[in-house]
Coordinates of C-alpha atoms and ligand atoms in Angstrom, one line a residue:
X1 CA 11.3 -28.3 1.0
X2 CA 9.4 -25.1 1.5
X3 CA 10.3 -22.2 -0.6
X4 CA 10.2 -18.9 1.2
X5 CA 10.6 -15.3 0.0
X6 CA 11.8 -12.6 2.4
X7 CA 11.5 -8.9 1.6
X8 CA 13.6 -6.4 3.6
X9 CA 12.9 -2.7 3.5
X10 CA 15.4 0.2 3.4
X11 CA 15.6 0.5 7.2
X12 CA 16.6 -3.2 7.6
X13 CA 19.2 -2.6 4.9
X14 CA 20.3 0.8 6.4
X15 CA 23.9 0.0 7.3
X16 CA 26.4 -2.8 6.9
X17 CA 25.7 -3.8 10.5
X18 CA 22.0 -4.1 9.8
X19 CA 22.7 -6.0 6.6
X20 CA 24.8 -8.4 8.6
X21 CA 21.7 -9.0 10.8
X22 CA 19.6 -9.6 7.8
X23 CA 22.1 -12.2 6.6
X24 CA 22.0 -13.9 10.0
X25 CA 18.2 -14.0 9.9
X26 CA 18.2 -15.4 6.4
X27 CA 20.9 -17.9 7.3
X28 CA 18.8 -19.1 10.2
X29 CA 15.9 -19.9 7.7
X30 CA 18.3 -21.5 5.2
X31 CA 19.9 -23.7 7.9
X32 CA 16.4 -24.8 9.0
X33 CA 16.0 -26.3 5.6
X34 CA 14.0 -23.6 3.7
X35 CA 14.8 -22.7 0.1
X36 CA 15.3 -19.0 0.4
X37 CA 14.9 -16.1 -2.0
X38 CA 15.5 -12.6 -0.6
X39 CA 14.3 -9.3 -2.1
X40 CA 15.8 -6.2 -0.5
X41 CA 15.2 -2.5 -1.0
X42 CA 18.0 0.0 -1.4
X43 CA 19.7 1.2 1.8
X44 CA 17.4 3.7 3.6
X45 CA 17.7 7.2 2.1
X46 CA 19.5 5.9 -1.0
X47 CA 16.7 6.2 -3.5
X48 CA 15.9 9.7 -2.3
X49 CA 19.6 10.6 -2.6
X50 CA 19.8 9.2 -6.2
X51 CA 16.6 11.0 -7.3
X52 CA 17.8 14.2 -5.8
X53 CA 21.1 13.9 -7.8
X54 CA 19.0 13.4 -11.0
X55 CA 16.9 16.4 -10.1
X56 CA 20.0 18.7 -9.8
X57 CA 20.9 18.0 -13.4
X58 CA 17.3 17.8 -14.7
X59 CA 15.1 20.1 -12.6
X60 CA 12.3 20.4 -15.2
X61 CA 9.5 18.0 -15.8
X62 CA 11.4 15.1 -17.4
X63 CA 10.6 14.0 -20.9
X64 CA 10.6 10.4 -22.0
X65 CA 14.4 10.3 -22.7
X66 CA 15.1 11.7 -19.2
X67 CA 12.7 9.3 -17.5
X68 CA 14.7 6.4 -18.9
X69 CA 17.9 7.7 -17.4
X70 CA 16.2 8.5 -14.0
X71 CA 15.1 4.9 -13.8
X72 CA 18.6 3.7 -14.6
X73 CA 19.9 5.9 -11.8
X74 CA 17.3 5.0 -9.2
X75 CA 17.7 1.3 -9.8
X76 CA 21.3 1.3 -8.7
X77 CA 20.4 1.5 -5.0
X78 CA 18.9 -2.0 -5.0
X79 CA 21.9 -3.3 -7.0
X80 CA 24.2 -2.3 -4.2
X81 CA 22.0 -3.9 -1.6
X82 CA 21.8 -7.3 -3.2
X83 CA 25.6 -7.5 -3.6
X84 CA 26.2 -6.4 0.0
X85 CA 23.7 -8.9 1.3
X86 CA 25.3 -11.7 -0.8
X87 CA 28.8 -10.9 0.7
X88 CA 27.3 -10.9 4.2
X89 CA 25.7 -14.3 3.6
X90 CA 29.1 -15.7 2.3
X91 CA 30.6 -14.6 5.6
X92 CA 27.9 -16.5 7.4
X93 CA 29.0 -19.5 5.5
X94 CA 25.8 -19.6 3.4
X95 CA 26.2 -19.9 -0.4
X96 CA 24.4 -17.0 -2.0
X97 CA 24.2 -15.3 -5.4
X98 CA 22.6 -11.9 -6.3
X99 CA 20.8 -10.8 -9.4
X100 CA 19.7 -7.4 -10.7
X101 CA 16.2 -7.4 -12.2
X102 CA 17.5 -7.4 -15.7
X103 CA 19.5 -10.6 -15.1
X104 CA 16.6 -12.7 -13.9
X105 CA 14.9 -11.1 -15.9
X106 CA 11.9 -9.4 -14.3
X107 CA 10.0 -8.3 -17.4
X108 CA 8.0 -5.1 -17.1
X109 CA 6.3 -2.6 -19.4
X110 CA 8.0 0.6 -20.4
X111 CA 6.2 3.0 -18.0
X112 CA 9.4 4.5 -16.5
X113 CA 9.0 5.3 -12.8
X114 CA 5.8 3.2 -12.5
X115 CA 6.4 0.1 -14.6
X116 CA 4.2 -2.9 -14.1
X117 CA 5.6 -6.4 -13.9
X118 CA 4.4 -8.7 -16.7
X119 CA 6.5 -11.9 -16.4
X120 CA 9.3 -13.2 -14.3
X121 CA 11.6 -15.9 -15.7
X122 CA 12.2 -18.3 -12.9
X123 CA 14.7 -20.8 -14.5
X124 CA 17.9 -19.2 -13.4
X125 CA 16.7 -18.6 -9.8
X126 CA 15.4 -22.2 -9.6
X127 CA 18.7 -23.6 -10.8
X128 CA 20.5 -21.8 -8.0
X129 CA 18.0 -22.9 -5.4
X130 CA 18.5 -26.5 -6.6
X131 CA 22.2 -26.0 -6.2
X132 CA 21.6 -25.1 -2.6
X133 CA 22.1 -21.3 -2.9
X134 CA 20.2 -18.4 -1.3
X135 CA 19.1 -16.2 -4.2
X136 CA 18.9 -12.5 -3.8
X137 CA 17.0 -10.5 -6.3
X138 CA 16.8 -6.7 -6.5
X139 CA 13.5 -5.1 -5.5
X140 CA 12.0 -2.1 -7.3
X141 CA 13.4 -2.8 -10.8
X142 CA 12.9 -4.7 -14.0
X143 CA 13.6 -4.7 -17.7
X144 CA 11.3 -3.5 -20.4
X145 CA 10.8 -5.2 -23.8
X146 CA 13.4 -2.9 -25.4
X147 CA 16.0 -3.9 -22.8
X148 CA 15.8 -0.7 -20.7
X149 CA 16.0 -0.8 -16.9
X150 CA 12.7 0.3 -15.4
X151 CA 11.6 1.0 -11.8
X152 CA 8.2 0.1 -10.3
X153 CA 7.4 3.3 -8.3
X154 CA 8.2 4.2 -4.7
X155 CA 7.8 1.3 -2.3
X156 CA 7.9 -1.0 -5.3
X157 CA 10.1 -3.6 -3.6
X158 CA 7.0 -5.0 -1.9
X159 CA 5.6 -5.7 -5.3
X160 CA 8.8 -7.2 -6.5
X161 CA 8.9 -9.6 -3.6
X162 CA 5.3 -10.8 -4.0
X163 CA 5.7 -11.1 -7.8
X164 CA 8.9 -13.2 -7.4
X165 CA 7.0 -15.4 -4.8
X166 CA 4.1 -15.8 -7.3
X167 CA 6.5 -16.7 -10.2
X168 CA 8.3 -19.3 -8.2
X169 CA 5.2 -20.7 -6.5
X170 CA 6.6 -19.9 -3.0
X171 CA 4.9 -21.2 0.0
X172 CA 5.0 -17.8 1.7
X173 CA 6.2 -14.3 1.2
X174 CA 7.4 -12.6 4.3
X175 CA 7.6 -8.8 4.2
X176 CA 9.9 -7.6 7.0
X177 CA 9.1 -4.0 7.8
X178 CA 9.2 -1.4 10.5
X179 CA 5.8 -2.1 11.9
X180 CA 5.0 -5.5 13.3
X181 CA 1.9 -6.2 11.3
X182 CA -1.4 -4.7 10.2
X183 CA -3.4 -3.0 13.0
X184 CA -7.1 -2.4 13.5
X185 CA -6.2 1.3 13.2
X186 CA -3.2 3.6 13.7
X187 CA -2.0 2.9 17.3
X188 CA -0.7 6.5 17.5
X189 CA -4.4 7.6 17.5
X190 CA -6.0 4.7 19.3
X191 CA -3.6 3.2 21.9
X192 CA -5.9 0.2 22.2
X193 CA -5.4 -0.6 18.5
X194 CA -4.6 -4.3 18.1
X195 CA -2.5 -6.2 15.6
X196 CA -4.6 -8.5 13.4
X197 CA -3.4 -12.1 13.2
X198 CA -5.0 -12.4 9.8
X199 CA -6.6 -10.0 7.3
X200 CA -8.4 -11.0 4.1
X201 CA -6.8 -10.0 0.9
X202 CA -9.8 -7.8 0.0
X203 CA -9.7 -6.0 3.3
X204 CA -6.0 -5.4 2.9
X205 CA -6.6 -4.0 -0.6
X206 CA -9.2 -1.6 0.9
X207 CA -6.9 -0.6 3.7
X208 CA -4.0 0.0 1.3
X209 CA -6.1 2.1 -1.0
X210 CA -7.6 4.1 1.9
X211 CA -4.1 5.2 2.9
X212 CA -2.8 2.6 5.4
X213 CA 0.8 2.6 4.1
X214 CA 1.9 -0.8 5.3
X215 CA 2.3 -2.3 1.8
X216 CA 2.5 -0.8 -1.7
X217 CA -1.0 -1.4 -3.1
X218 CA 0.2 -3.1 -6.2
X219 CA 1.8 -5.8 -4.1
X220 CA -1.5 -6.5 -2.5
X221 CA -3.1 -6.7 -6.0
X222 CA -0.4 -9.2 -7.0
X223 CA -0.9 -11.3 -3.8
X224 CA -4.6 -11.5 -4.5
X225 CA -4.3 -12.3 -8.2
X226 CA -1.8 -15.1 -7.7
X227 CA -3.0 -16.1 -4.2
X228 CA 0.4 -15.7 -2.6
X229 CA 0.3 -16.2 1.1
X230 CA 1.9 -12.9 2.3
X231 CA 2.8 -12.0 5.9
X232 CA 3.8 -8.6 7.2
X233 CA 6.1 -8.8 10.2
X234 CA 8.6 -6.8 12.2
X235 CA 12.2 -6.5 11.1
X236 CA 13.1 -5.3 14.7
X237 CA 12.8 -8.6 16.4
X238 CA 16.3 -10.0 17.2
X239 CA 17.5 -12.1 14.3
X240 CA 18.0 -15.2 16.6
X241 CA 14.4 -15.6 17.9
X242 CA 13.2 -19.1 17.3
X243 CA 12.1 -19.6 13.7
X244 CA 8.7 -21.0 14.7
X245 CA 7.9 -18.0 16.7
X246 CA 9.0 -15.7 13.9
X247 CA 7.0 -17.6 11.3
X248 CA 3.8 -17.1 13.3
X249 CA 4.3 -13.4 14.1
X250 CA 2.9 -10.4 12.2
X251 CA -0.2 -10.4 10.1
X252 CA -1.0 -13.0 7.5
X253 CA -3.0 -12.0 4.4
X254 CA -5.4 -14.8 3.7
X255 CA -7.7 -15.8 0.8
X256 CA -10.1 -18.2 2.4
X257 CA -13.1 -16.4 3.8
X258 CA -14.3 -19.4 5.8
X259 CA -11.0 -19.5 7.6
X260 CA -12.2 -16.5 9.4
X261 CA -15.8 -17.5 10.2
X262 CA -15.9 -15.9 13.6
X263 CA -14.2 -12.9 12.4
X264 CA -15.4 -9.4 13.5
X265 CA -17.8 -7.7 11.2
X266 CA -15.4 -4.7 10.9
X267 CA -11.7 -5.5 10.8
X268 CA -10.2 -2.1 10.7
X269 CA -10.6 1.7 10.5
X270 CA -8.7 3.6 8.0
X271 CA -8.4 7.4 7.6
X272 CA -7.0 9.8 5.2
X273 CA -6.3 13.5 5.8
X274 CA -5.0 14.1 2.3
X275 CA -8.2 15.0 0.6
X276 CA -10.1 18.2 -0.1
X277 CA -13.7 18.7 -1.0
X278 CA -15.0 20.8 -3.9
X279 CA -18.7 21.6 -4.5
X280 CA -20.3 23.2 -7.6
X281 CA -23.7 24.7 -6.9
X282 CA -26.5 25.3 -9.3
X283 CA -25.4 22.9 -12.0
X284 CA -27.9 22.4 -14.8
X285 CA -29.3 18.8 -14.4
X286 CA -28.9 17.4 -17.9
X287 CA -27.0 14.6 -19.6
X288 CA -23.3 15.0 -19.9
X289 CA -22.8 17.3 -16.9
X290 CA -20.7 14.9 -14.8
X291 CA -18.5 14.4 -17.7
X292 CA -18.2 18.1 -18.5
X293 CA -17.1 18.7 -14.9
X294 CA -14.9 15.7 -14.2
X295 CA -13.6 15.2 -17.8
X296 CA -11.2 18.2 -17.7
X297 CA -10.2 17.2 -14.1
X298 CA -9.2 13.7 -15.3
X299 CA -7.5 15.2 -18.4
X300 CA -5.3 17.2 -16.0
X301 CA -4.3 13.9 -14.4
X302 CA -6.1 14.7 -11.1
X303 CA -7.5 11.7 -9.3
X304 CA -11.1 12.0 -8.1
X305 CA -12.2 10.1 -5.1
X306 CA -15.7 10.4 -3.5
X307 CA -18.4 11.9 -5.7
X308 CA -21.9 13.0 -4.8
X309 CA -24.6 14.4 -7.0
X310 CA -27.9 15.5 -5.4
X311 CA -31.4 15.2 -6.8
X312 CA -32.3 18.3 -8.7
X313 CA -34.7 21.1 -7.9
X314 CA -35.9 23.4 -10.6
X315 CA -33.6 21.7 -13.1
X316 CA -30.5 22.5 -11.1
X317 CA -28.4 20.3 -8.8
X318 CA -25.2 20.4 -6.6
X319 CA -22.2 18.3 -7.4
X320 CA -19.4 17.5 -4.9
X321 CA -16.3 15.5 -5.1
X322 CA -12.9 15.1 -3.4
X323 CA -9.4 15.2 -4.7
X324 CA -5.9 14.9 -3.2
X325 CA -5.1 18.0 -1.2
X326 CA -2.0 18.6 -3.3
X327 CA -4.3 18.9 -6.3
X328 CA -6.9 21.2 -4.6
X329 CA -5.6 24.6 -5.8
X330 CA -5.1 23.3 -9.4
X331 CA -8.6 21.8 -9.5
X332 CA -10.2 24.9 -8.1
X333 CA -8.4 27.0 -10.8
X334 CA -9.5 24.7 -13.5
X335 CA -13.1 24.8 -12.4
X336 CA -13.2 28.5 -11.9
X337 CA -11.4 29.3 -15.2
X338 CA -13.2 27.1 -17.7
X339 CA -15.6 24.5 -16.3
X340 CA -18.0 26.5 -14.1
X341 CA -18.6 29.3 -16.6
X342 CA -19.0 26.8 -19.4
X343 CA -21.7 24.9 -17.7
X344 CA -23.4 27.9 -16.1
X345 CA -22.9 26.8 -12.5
X346 CA -24.0 29.4 -9.9
X347 CA -21.2 29.0 -7.3
X348 CA -18.0 27.1 -6.5
X349 CA -17.1 26.1 -3.0
X350 CA -14.0 24.5 -1.7
X351 CA -12.9 23.0 1.6
X352 CA -9.4 21.6 2.0
X353 CA -9.9 20.9 5.7
X354 CA -11.8 17.6 5.5
X355 CA -10.8 14.0 6.1
X356 CA -12.1 10.6 5.2
X357 CA -12.7 7.9 7.8
X358 CA -13.6 4.4 6.7
X359 CA -14.6 1.1 8.3
X360 CA -13.5 -2.0 6.5
X361 CA -14.6 -5.6 6.9
X362 CA -15.7 -8.5 4.7
X363 CA -18.3 -9.2 7.5
X364 CA -20.3 -6.3 6.1
X365 CA -21.3 -8.5 3.2
X366 CA -23.3 -10.8 5.5
X367 CA -24.3 -8.3 8.3
X368 CA -26.9 -5.6 8.0
X369 CA -26.9 -2.4 10.0
X370 CA -23.1 -1.9 10.0
X371 CA -23.2 1.4 8.2
X372 CA -26.0 2.6 10.4
X373 CA -24.0 1.8 13.5
X374 CA -21.2 3.9 12.1
X375 CA -23.6 6.8 11.5
X376 CA -25.2 6.5 14.9
X377 CA -21.7 6.5 16.6
X378 CA -20.7 9.7 14.7
X379 CA -24.0 11.4 15.5
X380 CA -23.6 10.6 19.2
X381 CA -20.3 12.4 19.0
X382 CA -22.0 15.3 17.3
X383 CA -19.9 14.8 14.1
X384 CA -21.5 16.0 10.9
X385 CA -21.2 13.7 7.9
X386 CA -20.6 15.6 4.7
X387 CA -20.3 12.8 2.2
X388 CA -20.7 9.0 2.3
X389 CA -19.4 6.4 -0.1
X390 CA -19.7 2.6 0.2
X391 CA -18.4 -0.5 -1.4
X392 CA -19.3 -4.1 -0.5
X393 CA -16.8 -4.3 2.3
X394 CA -16.3 -0.6 3.2
X395 CA -18.2 2.5 4.3
X396 CA -16.4 5.8 4.1
X397 CA -17.5 9.2 5.4
X398 CA -16.1 12.6 4.7
X399 CA -16.1 14.8 7.9
X400 CA -14.4 18.0 9.2
X401 CA -10.7 17.3 9.7
X402 CA -10.8 18.5 13.3
X403 CA -13.0 15.6 14.3
X404 CA -10.9 12.9 12.7
X405 CA -9.2 11.5 15.9
X406 CA -12.5 11.6 17.8
X407 CA -14.3 9.7 15.0
X408 CA -11.6 7.1 14.7
X409 CA -11.6 6.5 18.5
X410 CA -15.3 6.3 18.8
X411 CA -15.7 3.9 15.9
X412 CA -12.8 1.7 17.2
X413 CA -14.8 1.4 20.4
X414 CA -18.2 1.0 18.8
X415 CA -17.0 -2.0 16.8
X416 CA -15.2 -3.6 19.7
X417 CA -12.0 -3.6 17.8
X418 CA -9.9 -3.5 21.0
X419 CA -11.1 -7.0 21.8
X420 CA -9.2 -9.9 20.4
X421 CA -11.7 -12.2 18.7
X422 CA -9.4 -13.8 16.2
X423 CA -9.7 -17.6 15.8
X424 CA -6.6 -19.5 16.7
X425 CA -4.8 -16.4 17.9
X426 CA -1.3 -16.8 19.2
Ligands
LIG501 N1 14.0 1.8 -2.9 C1 12.7 2.1 -3.4 C2 12.0 3.3 -2.7 O1 12.7 3.9 -1.8 C3 11.8 0.9 -3.4 C4 11.4 0.4 -2.1 O2 12.1 0.7 -1.1 O3 10.5 -0.4 -2.0 O4 10.9 3.6 -3.0
MG502 MG1 8.1 0.1 2.0

């Protein structure tokens, strides 16, 4: 009998009425003969409420001891959800049992607030499944080696669900969420954007890291590492739609490249307005300079994204990189105060009004000229490219923020993304 994991987000769990609908949907799957494990998030707004309470009593930067307590507090949201969902399933006449992460247990490291799952003990869950029960496991939380409750970071229930599916060898992990799948780009910007029937795991990883917020990126990493077939689908369809139809809906993350032989070269366009660009001019071109500039930035816990260093003239070069916009002011201060004077740079320039637009597709591996088509499209629109970065399956450009929508629309069209070329589409 197929083993299926369902994950429901906070919106789906947002009220007792909605929880009743989740129970009905899960009951439909259980009655159709599936072995079911369900991983819900906290009711919508609950994690925020809990964290705000903690902040009232501990407004400062929390120390290690406080971080432990904040995780214990935040984890309670999911504990309430699993119990409520079990009650709702009982009322549907479906045997069900709920577990908190520590009861399973879901073993994690001790990084409170962003713990990583190491191992999930499957025995207890399997015994319940064998006894014909639906098993409900909390998302978002786990247990560290010292027996402390931990949480996995915001949006962490996605990762819990995929990890549980991996540990149990589930046939599929279905992530029910408030979008009905993964799109070629954001439909709010390009109305012709199309839902993808499938997306390769690597493309999904790029899309998630480039700022498409459908899944927590760690859940995608997990799905890839353990090859868990994972599907993103809508939680807004009526609970009683035919199971076959539901099972084929949404977007399936796949692992077999040849399954998608006729797939488009580019699968999606991602964009990110959260970055800012910093340029240091007249940097002496000698060994150790990149480290002297970026070392202090990294030490201040600031993530660096795109980096460019030009060829030098007269022994001096220019060095540009991007950071998250929230870190922009802090980075500029750091550079102005210590770094630029220490290395003898001539000038420091900053531009917070930039954005990054990326084309993503595993087809880029086997097709030439993809990046140049991107550059031609942007030039035809008169958009100046400030920085370029590439990986095997992605090309990103940094451009002026005010051209972002224009760039995304033009690229969507240039790569024919509005046309459905999927194989075996439904
Ligand atoms: N409840 C947690 C959050 O709000 C985890 C999740 O929803 O995935 O971030
Ligand atoms: Mg989420």
